[in-house]
Short mmCIF file of C-alpha atoms in Angstrom, two decimals:
data_model
loop_
_atom_site.label_atom_id
_atom_site.label_comp_id
_atom_site.label_asym_id
_atom_site.label_seq_id
_atom_site.Cartn_x
_atom_site.Cartn_y
_atom_site.Cartn_z
CA MET A 295 251.12 40.89 66.21
CA VAL A 296 253.79 39.18 68.27
CA PRO A 297 256.52 41.65 67.45
CA LEU A 298 254.33 44.50 68.62
CA ILE A 299 253.73 42.77 71.94
CA ILE A 300 257.43 42.11 72.38
CA ALA A 301 258.23 45.68 71.52
CA GLY A 302 255.68 46.95 74.03
CA ALA A 303 256.99 44.68 76.71
CA ALA A 304 260.53 45.76 75.92
CA ALA A 305 259.54 49.40 76.12
CA SER A 306 257.76 48.81 79.41
CA LEU A 307 260.75 46.94 80.79
CA ALA A 308 263.05 49.68 79.69
CA GLY A 309 260.85 52.25 81.38
CA SER A 310 260.82 50.23 84.58
CA GLY A 311 264.59 49.86 84.44
CA ILE A 312 265.11 53.59 83.98
CA GLN A 313 262.73 54.30 86.86
CA ALA A 314 264.47 51.74 89.07
CA TYR A 315 267.86 53.16 88.19
CA SER A 316 266.66 56.68 88.90
CA GLN A 317 265.33 55.56 92.26
CA TYR A 318 268.61 53.80 92.95
CA LYS A 319 270.57 56.95 92.13
CA ALA A 320 268.21 59.02 94.25
CA ASN A 321 268.59 56.64 97.16
CA GLU A 322 272.34 56.57 96.69
CA GLU A 323 272.53 60.34 96.66
CA ALA A 324 270.28 60.57 99.70
CA LEU A 325 272.49 58.06 101.48
CA GLU A 326 275.60 60.01 100.54
CA ALA A 327 273.94 63.18 101.79
CA LYS A 328 273.13 61.46 105.05
CA LYS A 329 276.70 60.24 105.31
CA ARG A 330 278.02 63.74 104.72
CA ALA A 331 275.59 65.10 107.30
CA ALA A 332 276.57 62.35 109.74
CA ASN A 333 280.26 63.10 109.19
CA GLN A 334 279.66 66.77 109.77
CA LEU A 335 277.63 66.06 112.91
CA TYR A 336 280.33 63.70 114.16
CA ALA A 337 283.06 66.23 113.46
CA GLN A 338 281.05 68.98 115.14
CA GLY A 339 280.31 66.68 118.05
CA GLN A 340 284.01 65.90 118.47
CA LEU A 341 284.84 69.61 118.30
CA THR A 342 282.18 70.41 120.89
CA ASP A 343 283.37 67.60 123.15
CA ASN A 344 286.94 68.84 122.92
CA GLU A 345 285.77 72.31 123.86
CA TYR A 346 283.99 70.89 126.89
CA LYS A 347 287.19 69.09 127.84
CA LYS A 348 288.99 72.43 127.72
CA VAL A 349 286.30 74.02 129.88
CA ILE A 350 286.59 71.25 132.46
CA LYS A 351 290.40 71.53 132.41
CA ASN A 352 290.13 75.29 132.88
CA ILE A 353 287.82 74.76 135.86
CA GLU A 354 290.30 72.36 137.42
CA ASP A 355 293.23 74.73 136.77
CA TYR A 356 291.30 77.68 138.18
CA TYR A 357 290.55 75.97 141.46
CA ALA A 358 294.06 74.51 141.64
CA GLN A 359 295.59 78.01 141.62
CA ARG A 360 293.99 79.25 144.81
CA GLY A 361 296.85 81.36 146.15
CA SER A 362 296.38 82.40 149.77
CA LEU A 363 292.92 80.91 150.16
CA GLY A 364 292.22 78.01 152.50
CA GLN A 365 294.11 74.81 151.82
CA GLU A 366 293.68 71.22 152.99
CA SER A 367 296.47 71.83 155.51
CA ASP A 368 294.30 74.56 157.09
CA VAL A 369 291.49 72.05 157.56
CA ASN A 370 293.89 69.66 159.30
CA ALA A 371 295.29 72.47 161.46
CA TYR A 372 291.80 73.55 162.51
CA ARG A 373 290.78 69.97 163.29
CA ASP A 374 293.91 69.49 165.42
CA ALA A 375 293.32 72.82 167.21
CA VAL A 376 289.75 71.86 168.08
CA ARG A 377 290.80 68.44 169.33
CA SER A 378 293.61 69.84 171.49
CA PHE A 379 291.57 72.71 172.99
CA ASN A 380 290.90 72.23 176.70
CA PRO A 381 288.99 75.03 178.50
CA GLU A 382 290.51 73.98 181.82
CA ASP A 383 293.89 75.10 180.51
CA TYR A 384 292.60 78.67 180.74
CA ALA A 385 291.26 78.57 184.30
CA ALA A 386 293.66 79.68 187.04
CA ASP A 387 294.30 77.15 189.75
CA VAL A 388 296.93 77.90 192.41
CA GLY A 389 295.71 75.40 194.96
CA GLU A 390 294.12 75.92 198.35
CA PHE A 391 295.11 78.93 200.42
CA SER A 392 297.23 77.98 203.38
CA PHE A 393 298.66 80.07 206.21
CA ASN A 394 300.87 78.01 208.49
CA LYS A 395 301.15 80.47 211.36
CA THR A 396 299.12 80.86 214.53
CA LYS A 397 298.51 83.67 216.98
CA ASP A 398 301.29 82.35 219.19
CA ASP A 399 303.82 83.09 216.44
CA PHE A 400 303.09 86.80 216.94
CA VAL A 401 303.28 86.95 220.70
CA ASN A 402 305.95 89.39 221.81
CA PRO A 403 309.18 87.40 222.17
CA TYR A 404 309.85 89.29 225.42
CA TYR A 405 306.45 88.33 226.79
CA SER A 406 307.89 86.64 229.93
CA GLN A 407 310.23 89.53 230.66
CA ILE A 408 307.45 92.06 230.13
CA MET A 409 305.15 90.16 232.47
CA ALA A 410 307.93 89.89 235.11
CA ASP A 411 308.66 93.61 234.82
CA THR A 412 304.94 94.38 235.07
CA THR A 413 304.62 92.28 238.21
CA SER A 414 307.69 93.89 239.75
CA GLN A 415 306.47 97.36 238.92
CA LEU A 416 303.04 96.70 240.38
CA GLN A 417 304.60 95.30 243.56
CA HIS A 418 306.80 98.35 243.85
CA THR A 419 303.81 100.60 243.33
CA ALA A 420 301.82 98.72 245.94
CA ALA A 421 304.67 98.94 248.41
CA GLY A 422 305.00 102.63 247.76
CA ALA A 423 301.33 103.03 248.43
CA GLY A 424 301.73 101.21 251.75
CA LEU A 425 299.74 98.18 250.61
CA GLY A 426 302.64 95.79 251.23
CA ARG A 427 301.77 92.21 250.33
CA GLY A 428 298.20 92.20 251.54
CA THR A 429 295.13 91.05 249.74
CA GLY A 430 294.60 94.44 248.15
CA ALA A 431 298.11 94.44 246.76
CA ALA A 432 297.73 90.91 245.42
CA LEU A 433 294.48 91.79 243.68
CA ASN A 434 295.97 94.88 242.09
CA ILE A 435 298.98 92.93 240.93
CA ALA A 436 296.84 90.10 239.51
CA LYS A 437 294.61 92.57 237.73
CA GLY A 438 297.52 94.46 236.32
CA VAL A 439 299.24 91.30 235.11
CA THR A 440 296.05 90.03 233.48
CA GLU A 441 295.47 93.32 231.70
CA LYS A 442 299.04 93.37 230.40
CA SER A 443 298.80 89.75 229.27
CA ASP A 444 295.50 90.49 227.53
CA GLU A 445 297.05 93.54 225.87
CA LEU A 446 299.98 91.51 224.60
CA TYR A 447 297.73 88.74 223.24
CA ARG A 448 295.38 91.25 221.61
CA THR A 449 298.37 92.80 219.88
CA ALA A 450 299.54 89.33 218.83
CA MET A 451 296.08 88.50 217.46
CA GLN A 452 295.95 91.77 215.51
CA ASP A 453 299.41 91.13 214.06
CA TYR A 454 298.41 87.57 213.16
CA GLN A 455 295.23 88.78 211.45
CA ASN A 456 297.05 91.52 209.57
CA GLU A 457 299.70 89.16 208.25
CA ARG A 458 297.12 86.51 207.33
CA ASN A 459 295.10 89.11 205.44
CA PHE A 460 298.25 90.25 203.69
CA ALA A 461 299.14 86.67 202.71
CA TYR A 462 295.60 86.02 201.50
CA GLN A 463 295.63 89.18 199.40
CA LYS A 464 298.88 88.06 197.81
CA TYR A 465 297.24 84.70 197.10
CA GLN A 466 294.25 86.46 195.52
CA ASP A 467 296.52 88.73 193.49
CA ALA A 468 298.41 85.72 192.19
CA ILE A 469 295.13 84.11 191.10
CA THR A 470 293.91 87.32 189.46
CA ASN A 471 297.17 87.93 187.62
CA ASN A 472 297.36 84.34 186.45
CA GLN A 473 293.73 84.40 185.31
CA ASN A 474 294.29 87.67 183.45
CA ARG A 475 297.22 86.07 181.66
CA LEU A 476 295.13 82.99 180.83
CA ASN A 477 292.29 85.20 179.60
CA SER A 478 294.70 86.90 177.21
CA LEU A 479 295.95 83.53 176.01
CA LEU A 480 292.38 82.32 175.62
CA GLY A 481 291.52 85.38 173.55
CA ALA A 482 294.53 84.79 171.32
CA LYS A 483 293.71 81.09 171.02
CA THR A 484 290.08 81.86 170.18
CA THR A 485 291.12 84.34 167.49
CA GLN A 486 293.58 81.85 166.07
CA MET A 487 290.94 79.11 165.95
CA GLN A 488 288.44 81.47 164.33
CA MET A 489 290.97 82.36 161.64
CA GLN A 490 291.81 78.69 161.09
CA GLY A 491 288.08 77.95 160.99
CA ASN A 492 287.57 80.64 158.36
CA LEU A 493 290.31 79.15 156.20
CA ALA A 494 288.91 75.65 156.71
CA ASN A 495 285.42 76.83 155.74
CA ASP A 496 286.87 78.60 152.72
CA TYR A 497 288.52 75.38 151.62
CA TYR A 498 285.27 73.42 151.98
CA ASP A 499 283.27 76.12 150.21
CA VAL A 500 285.70 76.30 147.30
CA MET A 501 285.87 72.52 146.99
CA ASP A 502 282.08 72.35 146.97
CA GLN A 503 281.90 75.04 144.31
CA ALA A 504 284.63 73.36 142.28
CA GLN A 505 282.75 70.09 142.39
CA ALA A 506 279.48 71.83 141.47
CA ASP A 507 281.12 73.62 138.52
CA ARG A 508 282.73 70.43 137.28
CA ILE A 509 279.50 68.43 137.57
CA ALA A 510 277.62 71.17 135.72
CA ALA A 511 280.20 71.15 132.90
CA GLU A 512 280.16 67.36 132.73
CA GLN A 513 276.36 67.41 132.59
CA ASP A 514 276.42 69.96 129.76
CA ARG A 515 278.97 67.80 127.96
CA LEU A 516 276.74 64.73 128.35
CA ASN A 517 273.72 66.69 127.14
CA ALA A 518 275.65 67.81 124.06
CA LYS A 519 276.70 64.22 123.31
CA THR A 520 273.10 63.09 123.68
CA SER A 521 271.91 65.83 121.34
CA TYR A 522 274.41 64.86 118.66
CA SER A 523 273.57 61.17 119.07
CA THR A 524 269.86 61.98 118.68
CA ALA A 525 270.58 64.06 115.59
CA MET A 526 272.70 61.25 114.13
CA ALA A 527 269.95 58.73 114.80
CA GLY A 528 267.44 61.00 113.08
CA LEU A 529 269.41 60.87 109.83
CA TYR A 530 268.57 57.20 109.28
#
């Protein structure tokens, strides 16, 4: 009876050992399969990451080769142009109008001689008319002298006014011509600043886009790494 029991126990033990060994081999094979899968995932992850590195490098190279587009120097030039711009530089200013002459400067230089000749002529006329040196003659002479003096001063005033008007017109012409020149310079300056502003804006826009493209690529790269890490974690 005892041998049969021992034999049964031995057979049972053998069966358990075979089963345990089979399970061990199955576990070992499953582990090896997981290792192979993990190695493949790792290799694929490295390959994908390297590809993303190339993409990011290509993005950087693309935006580095910008040719004639706006550069950082254009931003600095535009900033300097804005800071140095002064509207008063384009407004004509030739000072206050001045005319340093008076009516007396235009009085006939022979005024005294003319008045003396007028008096003499009137006296001669009065004498010829038989008025002599009476009151009537004196009144006629005084009237004639006054009229001649008034005529000479009126002429002087007209000459003064004409020359002042002429000088003022020259002053106005100088202002107009200078302002026209400044307007042309202002137009050129405005165009220049607009062009510099366009280049500066282009630089900012491209830099913003470059940053956005790089961030997007980096985010995709991170997402890919996360996906591979999740897949690796799921193997165990």
